[in-house]
Coordinates of C-alpha atoms (C1' of nucleotides) in Angstrom, one line a residue:
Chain A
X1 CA 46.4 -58.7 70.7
X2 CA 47.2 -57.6 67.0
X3 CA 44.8 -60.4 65.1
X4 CA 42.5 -58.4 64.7
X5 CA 41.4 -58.6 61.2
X6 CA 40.8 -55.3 59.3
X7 CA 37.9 -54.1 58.5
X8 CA 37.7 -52.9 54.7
X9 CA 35.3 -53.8 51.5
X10 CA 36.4 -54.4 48.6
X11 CA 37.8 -51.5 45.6
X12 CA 34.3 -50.8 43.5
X13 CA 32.1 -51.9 46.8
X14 CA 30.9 -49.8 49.4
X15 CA 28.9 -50.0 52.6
X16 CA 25.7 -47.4 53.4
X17 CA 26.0 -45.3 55.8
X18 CA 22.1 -44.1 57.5
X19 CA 22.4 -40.6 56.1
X20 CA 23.5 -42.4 52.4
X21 CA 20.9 -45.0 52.9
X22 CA 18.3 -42.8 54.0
X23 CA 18.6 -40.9 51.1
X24 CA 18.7 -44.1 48.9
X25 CA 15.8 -45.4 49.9
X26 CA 14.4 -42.2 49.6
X27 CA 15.3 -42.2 45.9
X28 CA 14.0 -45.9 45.5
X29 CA 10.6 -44.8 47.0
X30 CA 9.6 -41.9 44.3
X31 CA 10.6 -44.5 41.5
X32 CA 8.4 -47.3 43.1
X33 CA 5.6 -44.8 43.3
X34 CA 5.8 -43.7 39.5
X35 CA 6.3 -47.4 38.3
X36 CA 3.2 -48.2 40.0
X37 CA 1.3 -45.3 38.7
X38 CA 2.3 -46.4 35.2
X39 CA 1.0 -50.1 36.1
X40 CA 4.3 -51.5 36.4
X41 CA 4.6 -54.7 39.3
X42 CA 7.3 -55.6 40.9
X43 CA 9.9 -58.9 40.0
X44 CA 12.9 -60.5 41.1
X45 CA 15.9 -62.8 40.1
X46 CA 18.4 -64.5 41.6
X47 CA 21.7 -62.6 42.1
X48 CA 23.6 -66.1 40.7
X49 CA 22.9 -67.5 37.4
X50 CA 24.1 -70.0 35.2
X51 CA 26.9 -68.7 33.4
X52 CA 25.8 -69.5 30.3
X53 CA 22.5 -67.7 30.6
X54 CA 24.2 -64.4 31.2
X55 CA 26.7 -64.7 28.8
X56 CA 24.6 -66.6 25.6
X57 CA 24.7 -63.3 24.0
X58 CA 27.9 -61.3 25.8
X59 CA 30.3 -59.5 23.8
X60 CA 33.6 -59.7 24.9
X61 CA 33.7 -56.4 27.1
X62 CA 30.2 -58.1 29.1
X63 CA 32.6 -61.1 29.6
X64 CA 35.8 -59.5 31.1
X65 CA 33.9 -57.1 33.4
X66 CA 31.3 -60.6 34.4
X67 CA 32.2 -62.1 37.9
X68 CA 32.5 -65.9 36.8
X69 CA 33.1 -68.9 39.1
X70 CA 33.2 -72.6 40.1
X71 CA 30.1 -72.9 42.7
X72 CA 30.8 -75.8 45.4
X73 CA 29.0 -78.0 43.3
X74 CA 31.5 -77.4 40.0
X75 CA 28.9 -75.1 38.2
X76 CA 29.7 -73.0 36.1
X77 CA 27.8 -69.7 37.8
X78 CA 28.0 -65.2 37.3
X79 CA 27.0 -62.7 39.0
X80 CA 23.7 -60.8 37.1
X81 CA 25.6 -57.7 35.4
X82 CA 22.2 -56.3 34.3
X83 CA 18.6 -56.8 34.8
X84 CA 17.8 -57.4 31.6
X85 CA 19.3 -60.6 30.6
X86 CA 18.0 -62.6 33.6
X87 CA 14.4 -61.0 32.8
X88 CA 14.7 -62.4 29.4
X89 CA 15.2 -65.9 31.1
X90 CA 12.9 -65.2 33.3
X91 CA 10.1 -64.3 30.7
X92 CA 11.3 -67.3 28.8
X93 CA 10.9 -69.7 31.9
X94 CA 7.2 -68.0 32.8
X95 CA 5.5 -67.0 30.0
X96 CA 3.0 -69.4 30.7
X97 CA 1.8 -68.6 33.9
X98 CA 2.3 -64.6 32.9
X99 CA 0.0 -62.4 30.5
X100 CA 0.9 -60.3 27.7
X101 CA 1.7 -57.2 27.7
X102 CA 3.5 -57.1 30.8
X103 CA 5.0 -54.5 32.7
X104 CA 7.6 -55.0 35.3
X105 CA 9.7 -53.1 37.5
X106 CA 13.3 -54.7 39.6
X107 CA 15.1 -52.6 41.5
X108 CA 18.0 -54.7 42.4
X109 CA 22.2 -54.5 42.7
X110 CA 24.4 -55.6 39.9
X111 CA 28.3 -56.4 39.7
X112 CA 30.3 -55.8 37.1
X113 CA 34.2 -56.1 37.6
X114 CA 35.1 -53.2 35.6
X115 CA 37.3 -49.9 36.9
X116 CA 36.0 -47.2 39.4
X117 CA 35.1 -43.9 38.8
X118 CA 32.9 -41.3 40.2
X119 CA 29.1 -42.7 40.2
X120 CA 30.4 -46.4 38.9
X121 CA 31.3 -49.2 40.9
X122 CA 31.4 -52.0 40.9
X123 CA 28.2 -53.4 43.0
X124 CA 26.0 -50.8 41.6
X125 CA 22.2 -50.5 41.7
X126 CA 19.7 -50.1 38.5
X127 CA 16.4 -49.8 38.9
X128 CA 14.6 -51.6 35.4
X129 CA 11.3 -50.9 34.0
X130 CA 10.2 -53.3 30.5
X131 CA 7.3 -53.6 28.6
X132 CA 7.3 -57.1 27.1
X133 CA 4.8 -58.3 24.3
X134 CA 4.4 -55.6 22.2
X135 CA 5.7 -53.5 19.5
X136 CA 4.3 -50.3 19.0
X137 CA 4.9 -46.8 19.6
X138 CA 2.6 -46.5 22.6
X139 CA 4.7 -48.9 24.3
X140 CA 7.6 -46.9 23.2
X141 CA 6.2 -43.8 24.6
X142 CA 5.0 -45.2 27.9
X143 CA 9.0 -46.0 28.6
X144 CA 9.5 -42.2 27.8
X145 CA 7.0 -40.6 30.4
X146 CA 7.7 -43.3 32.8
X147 CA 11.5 -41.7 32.7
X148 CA 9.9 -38.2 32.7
X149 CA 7.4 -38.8 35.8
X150 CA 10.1 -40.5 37.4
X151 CA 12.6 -37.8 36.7
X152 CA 9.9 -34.7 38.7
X153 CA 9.5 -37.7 41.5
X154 CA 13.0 -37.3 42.1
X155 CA 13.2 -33.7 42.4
X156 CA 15.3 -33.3 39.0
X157 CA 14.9 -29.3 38.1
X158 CA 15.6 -30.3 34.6
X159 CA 16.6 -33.4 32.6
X160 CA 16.0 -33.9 28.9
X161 CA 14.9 -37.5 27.5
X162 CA 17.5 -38.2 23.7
X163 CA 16.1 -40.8 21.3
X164 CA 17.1 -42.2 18.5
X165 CA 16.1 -45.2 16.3
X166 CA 18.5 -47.9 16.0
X167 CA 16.3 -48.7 12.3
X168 CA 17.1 -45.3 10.7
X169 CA 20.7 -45.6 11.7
X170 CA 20.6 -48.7 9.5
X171 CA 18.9 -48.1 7.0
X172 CA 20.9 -45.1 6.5
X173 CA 24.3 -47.2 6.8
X174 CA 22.9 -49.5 4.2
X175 CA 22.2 -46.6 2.0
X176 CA 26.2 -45.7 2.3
X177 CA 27.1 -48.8 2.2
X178 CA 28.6 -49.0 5.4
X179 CA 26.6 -51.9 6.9
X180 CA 29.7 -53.9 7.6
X181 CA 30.9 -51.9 9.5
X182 CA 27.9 -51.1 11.7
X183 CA 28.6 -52.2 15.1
X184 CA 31.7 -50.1 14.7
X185 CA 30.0 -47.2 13.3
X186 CA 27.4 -47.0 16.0
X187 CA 30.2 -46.8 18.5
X188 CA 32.5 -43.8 17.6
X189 CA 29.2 -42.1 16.4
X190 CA 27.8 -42.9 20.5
X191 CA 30.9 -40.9 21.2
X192 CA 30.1 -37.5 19.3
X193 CA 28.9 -36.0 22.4
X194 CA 32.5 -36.7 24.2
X195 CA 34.8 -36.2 21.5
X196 CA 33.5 -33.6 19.2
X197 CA 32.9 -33.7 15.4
X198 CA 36.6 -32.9 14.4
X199 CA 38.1 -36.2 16.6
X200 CA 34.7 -38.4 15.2
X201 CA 35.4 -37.5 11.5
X202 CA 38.9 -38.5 11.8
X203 CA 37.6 -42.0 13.4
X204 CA 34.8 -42.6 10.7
X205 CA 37.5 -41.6 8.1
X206 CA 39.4 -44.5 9.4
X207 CA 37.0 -46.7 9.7
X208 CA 34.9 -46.3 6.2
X209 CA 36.5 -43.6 4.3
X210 CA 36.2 -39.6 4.0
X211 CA 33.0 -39.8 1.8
X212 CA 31.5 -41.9 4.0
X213 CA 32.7 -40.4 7.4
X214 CA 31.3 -36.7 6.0
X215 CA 27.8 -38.3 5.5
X216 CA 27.6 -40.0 8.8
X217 CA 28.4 -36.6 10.4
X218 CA 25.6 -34.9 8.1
X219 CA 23.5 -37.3 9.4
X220 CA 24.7 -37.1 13.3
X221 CA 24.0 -33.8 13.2
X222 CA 21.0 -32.8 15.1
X223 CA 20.5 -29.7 16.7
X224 CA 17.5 -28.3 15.0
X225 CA 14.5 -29.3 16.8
X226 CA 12.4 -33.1 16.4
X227 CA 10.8 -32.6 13.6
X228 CA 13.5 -30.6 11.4
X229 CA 16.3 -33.5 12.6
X230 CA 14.1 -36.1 11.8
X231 CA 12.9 -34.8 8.2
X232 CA 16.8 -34.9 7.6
X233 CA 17.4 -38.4 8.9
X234 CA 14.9 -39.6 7.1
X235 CA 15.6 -37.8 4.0
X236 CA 19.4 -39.0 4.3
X237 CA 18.8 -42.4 5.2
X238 CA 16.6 -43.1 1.6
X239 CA 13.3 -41.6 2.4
X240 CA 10.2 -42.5 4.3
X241 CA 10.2 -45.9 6.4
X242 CA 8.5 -47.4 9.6
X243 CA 10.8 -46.5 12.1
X244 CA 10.9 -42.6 11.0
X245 CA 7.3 -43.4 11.3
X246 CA 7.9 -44.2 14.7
X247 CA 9.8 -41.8 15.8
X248 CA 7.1 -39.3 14.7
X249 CA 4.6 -41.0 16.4
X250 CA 6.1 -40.5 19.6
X251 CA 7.3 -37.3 19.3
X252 CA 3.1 -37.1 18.3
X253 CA 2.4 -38.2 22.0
X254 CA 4.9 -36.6 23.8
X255 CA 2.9 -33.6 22.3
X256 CA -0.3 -34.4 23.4
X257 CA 1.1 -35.1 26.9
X258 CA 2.8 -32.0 27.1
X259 CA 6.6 -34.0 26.9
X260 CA 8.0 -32.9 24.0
X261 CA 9.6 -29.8 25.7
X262 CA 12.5 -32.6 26.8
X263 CA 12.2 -34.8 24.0
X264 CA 15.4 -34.5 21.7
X265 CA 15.9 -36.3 18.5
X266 CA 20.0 -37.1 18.9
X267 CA 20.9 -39.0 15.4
X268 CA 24.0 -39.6 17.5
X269 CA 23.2 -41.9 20.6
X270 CA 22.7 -45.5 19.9
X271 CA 23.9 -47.0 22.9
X272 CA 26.7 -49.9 23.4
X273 CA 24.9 -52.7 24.0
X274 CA 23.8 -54.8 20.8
X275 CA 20.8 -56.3 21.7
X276 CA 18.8 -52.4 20.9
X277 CA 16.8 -52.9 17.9
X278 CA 14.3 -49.6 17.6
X279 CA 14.6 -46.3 19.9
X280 CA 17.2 -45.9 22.0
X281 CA 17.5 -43.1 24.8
X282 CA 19.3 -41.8 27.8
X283 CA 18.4 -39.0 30.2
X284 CA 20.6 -36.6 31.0
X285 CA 20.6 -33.9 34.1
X286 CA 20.0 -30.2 32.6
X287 CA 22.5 -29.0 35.7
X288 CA 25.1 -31.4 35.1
X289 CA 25.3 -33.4 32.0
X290 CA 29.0 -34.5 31.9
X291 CA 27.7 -37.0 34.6
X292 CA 26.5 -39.2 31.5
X293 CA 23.0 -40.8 31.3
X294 CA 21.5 -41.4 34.3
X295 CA 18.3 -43.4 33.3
X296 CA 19.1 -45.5 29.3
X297 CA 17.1 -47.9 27.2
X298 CA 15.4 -48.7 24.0
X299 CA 13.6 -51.8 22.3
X300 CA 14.8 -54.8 21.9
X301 CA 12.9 -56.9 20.1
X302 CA 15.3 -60.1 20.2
X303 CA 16.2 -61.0 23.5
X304 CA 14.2 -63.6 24.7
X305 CA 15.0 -65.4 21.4
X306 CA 17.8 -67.2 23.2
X307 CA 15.8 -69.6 25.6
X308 CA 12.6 -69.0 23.6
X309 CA 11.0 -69.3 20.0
X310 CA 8.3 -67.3 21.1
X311 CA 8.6 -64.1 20.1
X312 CA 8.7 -61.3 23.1
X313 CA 9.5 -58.1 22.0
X314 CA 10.0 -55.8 24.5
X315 CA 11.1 -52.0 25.1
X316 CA 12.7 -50.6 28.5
X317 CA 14.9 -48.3 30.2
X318 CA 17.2 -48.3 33.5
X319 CA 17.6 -45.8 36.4
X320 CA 21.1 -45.1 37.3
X321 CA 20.6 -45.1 41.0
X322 CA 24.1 -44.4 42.2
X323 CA 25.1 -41.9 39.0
X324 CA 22.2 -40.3 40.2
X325 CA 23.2 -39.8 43.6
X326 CA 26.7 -38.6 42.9
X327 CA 25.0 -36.0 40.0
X328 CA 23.2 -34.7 43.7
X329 CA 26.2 -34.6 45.4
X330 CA 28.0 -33.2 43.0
X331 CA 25.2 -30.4 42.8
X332 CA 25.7 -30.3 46.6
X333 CA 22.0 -30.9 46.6
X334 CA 21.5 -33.9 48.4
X335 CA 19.0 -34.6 51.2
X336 CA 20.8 -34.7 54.7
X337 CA 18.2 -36.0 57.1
X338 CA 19.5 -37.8 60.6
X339 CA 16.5 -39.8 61.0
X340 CA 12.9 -40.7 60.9
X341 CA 12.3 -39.7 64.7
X342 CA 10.0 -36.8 65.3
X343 CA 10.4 -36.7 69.0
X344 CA 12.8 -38.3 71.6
X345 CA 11.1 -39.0 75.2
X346 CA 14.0 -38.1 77.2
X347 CA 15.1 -40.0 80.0
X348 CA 15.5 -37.8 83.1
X349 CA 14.8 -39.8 85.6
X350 CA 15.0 -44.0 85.5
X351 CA 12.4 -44.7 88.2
X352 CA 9.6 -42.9 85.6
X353 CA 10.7 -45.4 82.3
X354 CA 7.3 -47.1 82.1
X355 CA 5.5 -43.7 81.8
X356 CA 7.9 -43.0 79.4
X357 CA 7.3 -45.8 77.2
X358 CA 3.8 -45.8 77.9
X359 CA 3.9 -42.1 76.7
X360 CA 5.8 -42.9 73.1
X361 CA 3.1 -46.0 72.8
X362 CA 1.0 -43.7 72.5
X363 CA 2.7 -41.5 70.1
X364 CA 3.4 -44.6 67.9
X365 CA -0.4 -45.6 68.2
X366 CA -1.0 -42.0 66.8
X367 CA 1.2 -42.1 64.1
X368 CA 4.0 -40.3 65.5
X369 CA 7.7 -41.3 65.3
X370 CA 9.2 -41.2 68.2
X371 CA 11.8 -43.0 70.7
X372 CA 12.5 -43.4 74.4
X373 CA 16.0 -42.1 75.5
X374 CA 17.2 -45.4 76.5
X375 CA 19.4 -44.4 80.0
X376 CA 18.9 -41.5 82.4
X377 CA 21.4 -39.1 81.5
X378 CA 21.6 -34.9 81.5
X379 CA 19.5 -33.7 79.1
X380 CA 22.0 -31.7 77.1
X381 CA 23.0 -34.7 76.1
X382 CA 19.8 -36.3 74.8
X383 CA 19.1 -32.8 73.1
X384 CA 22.6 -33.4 71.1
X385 CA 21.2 -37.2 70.4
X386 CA 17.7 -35.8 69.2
X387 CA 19.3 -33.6 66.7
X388 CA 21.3 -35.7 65.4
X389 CA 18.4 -38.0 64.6
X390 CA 16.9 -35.3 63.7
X391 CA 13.7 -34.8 65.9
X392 CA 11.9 -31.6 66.3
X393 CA 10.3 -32.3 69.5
X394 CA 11.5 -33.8 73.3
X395 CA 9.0 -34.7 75.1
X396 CA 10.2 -34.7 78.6
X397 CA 9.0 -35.6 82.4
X398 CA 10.8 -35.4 85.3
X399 CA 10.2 -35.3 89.1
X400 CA 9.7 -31.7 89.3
X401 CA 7.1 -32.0 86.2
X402 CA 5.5 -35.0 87.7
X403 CA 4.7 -33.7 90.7
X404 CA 2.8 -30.7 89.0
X405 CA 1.4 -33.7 87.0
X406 CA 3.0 -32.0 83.8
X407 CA 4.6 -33.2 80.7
X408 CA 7.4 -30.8 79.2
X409 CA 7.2 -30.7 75.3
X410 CA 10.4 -28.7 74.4
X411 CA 10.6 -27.5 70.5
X412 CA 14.5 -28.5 69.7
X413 CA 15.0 -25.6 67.0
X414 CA 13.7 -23.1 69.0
X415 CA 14.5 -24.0 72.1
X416 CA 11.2 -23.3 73.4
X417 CA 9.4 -25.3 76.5
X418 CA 5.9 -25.8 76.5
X419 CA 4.0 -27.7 79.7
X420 CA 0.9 -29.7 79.1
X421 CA -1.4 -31.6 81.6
X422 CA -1.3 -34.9 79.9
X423 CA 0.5 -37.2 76.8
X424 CA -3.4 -36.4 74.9
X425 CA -2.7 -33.2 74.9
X426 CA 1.2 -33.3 73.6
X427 CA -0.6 -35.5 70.9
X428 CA -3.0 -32.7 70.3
X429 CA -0.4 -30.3 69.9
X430 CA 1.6 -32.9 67.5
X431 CA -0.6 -33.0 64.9
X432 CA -1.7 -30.0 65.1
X433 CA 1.9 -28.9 64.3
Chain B
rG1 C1' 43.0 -53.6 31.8
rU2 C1' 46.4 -48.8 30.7
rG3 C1' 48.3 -43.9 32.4
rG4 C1' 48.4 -39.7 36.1
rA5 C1' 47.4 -37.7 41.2
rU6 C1' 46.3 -38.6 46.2
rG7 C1' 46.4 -41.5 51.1
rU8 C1' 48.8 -37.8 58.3
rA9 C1' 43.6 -37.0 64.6
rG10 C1' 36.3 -38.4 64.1
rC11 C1' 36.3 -34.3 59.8
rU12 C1' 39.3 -30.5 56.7
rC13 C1' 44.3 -30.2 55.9
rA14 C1' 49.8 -28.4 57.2
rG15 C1' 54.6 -30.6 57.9
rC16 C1' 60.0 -32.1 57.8
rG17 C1' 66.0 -37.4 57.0
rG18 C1' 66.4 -36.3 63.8
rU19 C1' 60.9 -37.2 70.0
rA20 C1' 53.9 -35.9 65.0
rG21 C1' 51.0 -30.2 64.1
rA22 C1' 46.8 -26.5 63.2
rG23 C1' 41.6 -25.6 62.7
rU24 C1' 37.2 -28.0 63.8
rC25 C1' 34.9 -31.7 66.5
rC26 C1' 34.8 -34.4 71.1
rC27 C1' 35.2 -34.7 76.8
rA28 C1' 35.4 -32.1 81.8
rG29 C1' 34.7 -27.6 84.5
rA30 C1' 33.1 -22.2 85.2
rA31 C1' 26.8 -22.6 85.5
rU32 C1' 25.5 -28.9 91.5
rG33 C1' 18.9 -30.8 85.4
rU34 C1' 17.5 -27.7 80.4
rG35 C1' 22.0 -27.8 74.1
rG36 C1' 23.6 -22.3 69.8
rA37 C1' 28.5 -17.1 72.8
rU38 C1' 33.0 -17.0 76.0
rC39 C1' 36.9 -18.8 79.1
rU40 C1' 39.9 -22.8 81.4
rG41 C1' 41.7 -27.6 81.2
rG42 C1' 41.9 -32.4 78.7
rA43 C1' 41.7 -36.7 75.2
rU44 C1' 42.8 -38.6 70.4
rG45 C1' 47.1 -40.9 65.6
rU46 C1' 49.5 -48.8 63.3
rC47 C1' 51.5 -40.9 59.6
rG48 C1' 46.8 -46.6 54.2
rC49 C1' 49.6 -51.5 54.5
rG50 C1' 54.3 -54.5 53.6
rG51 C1' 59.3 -54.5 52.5
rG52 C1' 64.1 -51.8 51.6
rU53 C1' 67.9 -47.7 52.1
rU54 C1' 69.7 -45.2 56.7
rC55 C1' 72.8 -44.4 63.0
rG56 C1' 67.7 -42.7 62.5
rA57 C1' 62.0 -42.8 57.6
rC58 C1' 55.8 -39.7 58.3
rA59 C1' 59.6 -37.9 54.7
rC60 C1' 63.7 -41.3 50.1
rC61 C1' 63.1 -46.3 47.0
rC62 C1' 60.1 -50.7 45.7
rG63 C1' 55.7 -53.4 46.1
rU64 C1' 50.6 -53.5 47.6
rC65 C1' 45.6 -51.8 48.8
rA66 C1' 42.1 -47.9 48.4
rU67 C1' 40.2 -43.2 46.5
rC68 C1' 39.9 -39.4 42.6
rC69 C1' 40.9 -38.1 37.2
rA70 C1' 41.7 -39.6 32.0
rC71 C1' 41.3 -43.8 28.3
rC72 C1' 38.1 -48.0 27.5
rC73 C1' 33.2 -49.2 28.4
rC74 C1' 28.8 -48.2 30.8
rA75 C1' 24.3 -47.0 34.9

RNA sequence: GUGGAUGUAGCUCAGCGGUAGAGUCCCAGAAUGUGGAUCUGGAUGUCGCGGGUUCGACACCCGUCAUCCACCCCA
């Protein structure tokens, strides 16, 4: 009697609910349009790899938050905890029957064993876009406007794209004579955002020194517009280079496409992980920005270099699926929808189920969503059903209707009947409406 | 992984060392087939889970699981 076994998922995992899903998928179809429109085509990976694929490259925070194990057969296999990594393999493993450049798009789930918050689990969806095979500024760009198209596709009122170069940062440590210290640097300085300038002085102090923590501020800085912030940067970091160059380049296109309105230049974000080598960005929500980044990337131009010597540089960015959906729920903006039916063929009386049927076949053959009310019950009760899958329309019949040779098309929000002489006409009247 | 808060009906939440409550929702009826008002009646809980203290624990103690928040890191 009591061995039952409970029912529960795991802390980090969750299960979809219709509404959630609905609205998921909803989410997932506006990003597959824009990728396509931007040329992208689709990929995809397995979930297990060897371990030492994902982890050639890991730091030691990828490696604690990595699920690792034995397979049956005594491998040595982990979960994908990005997209990235396994499509560096997999452009390793297929450049030969691929082309260059190429453009792909995976929308796929990733685990990472890390601790829960608001928008992060641990089974989490990201939703990757990469150009691989080329360097150059166009490339670059397209990444940029992917993230804006894909940004209006979602219904975002406002979002604003920050880049950075990963080069200038460099070259400017270099100049301070800080390089040692760089992986370091680039992480308190990723922080500014979050911990203000007083807490990020203190850090840099630490780290390098006050002379040096007082110039990486002046640098961080930002604030006054693309070009103004970059003429610093440059200017700081010893003067005109290639990826200054690049910067302005894009910020040249974003211009001609009208973009540059939510293009900022943020000296500040470099992003954790170390395989960036150029621009860097993330995408944050106008409405709610504390969220954190909801789509990230940058160039990397040595990724594939691990299972390849041929040289694949590449440039990408990620959509932050779930972040995104808890941003919209925060905002108390997210799509509630019961369903995809447009009308329910109530079931008044059982003897008349093959009109019925027949009746939403040829709905269905029309185009029209619709379902048959699958038992005769009272009709209050198939109204409550219909709502909650949210159909506008019941399309009823019962003996009373049939022997005037009618068919009852009620309108469920306004509770208004309307009798037509055959299931043509309700069509009619569908698509009409 | 560290620290803090929370966990009671489908949902939102009260509650107290002595037999588990409200609102909402749901069901039935008033209206014997046409849902938004009203009225009447009704149903529902391993009080997250497991131990301990106690005559007695939903309450106190310990552990555990989950959620939220902060740190860390990141999408």
């Amino acid at each position: 009697m009591s061995d039952i076994i409970q029912p529960r998922v795991l802390k980090g995992f969750r299960d979809f609910l219709p509404q959630a899903e609905m609205e998921r998928e909803a989410l997932l179809e506006a990003l597959t349009e824009t990728f396509r429109r931007f040329g992208f085509v689709p990929i995809d990976t397995p979930v297990l790899e060897y371990a030492e694929i994902l982890l050639g490259k890991a730091g030691g925070e990828t490696e604690k938050q990595v699920y690792r194990f034995k397979d049956n057969g005594e491998r040595d296999v982990a979960m994908r905890f990005d997209l990235t990594v396994p499509f560096a393999r997999f452009m390793a493993e297929h450049a030969g029957e691929l082309y260059l450049p190429f453009r792909r798009y995976h929308m796929a789930k990733v685990w990472r064993g890390e601790n829960t918050q608001r928008g992060r689990y641990r089974e989490f969806m990201q939703c990757d876009f990469d150009i691989v095979g080329v360097d150059t500024a166009s490339a670059d760009f397209d990444i940029m406007a992917t993230i804006a198209q894909a940004m209006s596709a979602l219904g975002v009122p406002g979002a604003s794209i920050h880049v950075n170069h990963r080069g200038v940062f460099n070259r400017f440590l270099a100049k301070a004579g800080i390089s040692g210290k760089s992986v370091e640097a680039l992480r308190v300085v990723d922080k500014l955002a979050k911990i203000g300038a007083e807490e990020t002085r203190r850090q840099l102090a630490e780290l390098a020194g006050d002379t040096a923590a007082d110039e990486v501020l002046e640098f961080i800085k930002g604030g006054d517009g693309f070009e103004a912030t970059l003429e610093r940067m440059t200017r700081i970091a010893g003067g005109s280079n290639p990826d200054s160059d690049r910067l302005a380049e894009l910020f040249g296109m974003a211009t001609a496409c009208g973009l540059s309105g939510m293009l900022t230049l943020s000296p500040s974000i470099t992003r954790g992980l170390d395989y960036y080598t150029g621009v860097v960005f993330e995408t944050f929500l106008d409405e709610i920005p504390e969220i954190g980044s909801v789509c990230s990337g940058g160039r990397y131009n040595d990724l594939a270099s691990l299972y390849t010597r041929q040289r694949l540089p590449g440039v990408g960015a990620s959509v932050g699926i779930d972040r995104l959906i808890a941003a919209f729920e925060a905002l108390g903006r997210s799509g509630k929808r019961g369903g995809y039916t447009r009308v329910l063929v109530a079931n008044s009386d059982p003897t008349l189920c093959a009109e019925y049927q027949a009746a939403a076949s040829a709905l269905r053959a029309e185009g029209i969503a619709c379902e048959v009310y699958p038992e005769a019950k009272k009709l209050v009760q198939q109204y409550a059903y219909a709502e909650l899958k949210g159909a506008a329309f019941a399309l009823i019949r019962g003996p009373e209707e049939k022997g005037r040779g009618a068919w009852l098309l009620r309108n469920l929000s306004e509770r208004a009947n309307a009798e037509y002489a055959s299931v043509d006409a309700v069509i009619a009247v569908l698509q009409g409406a």
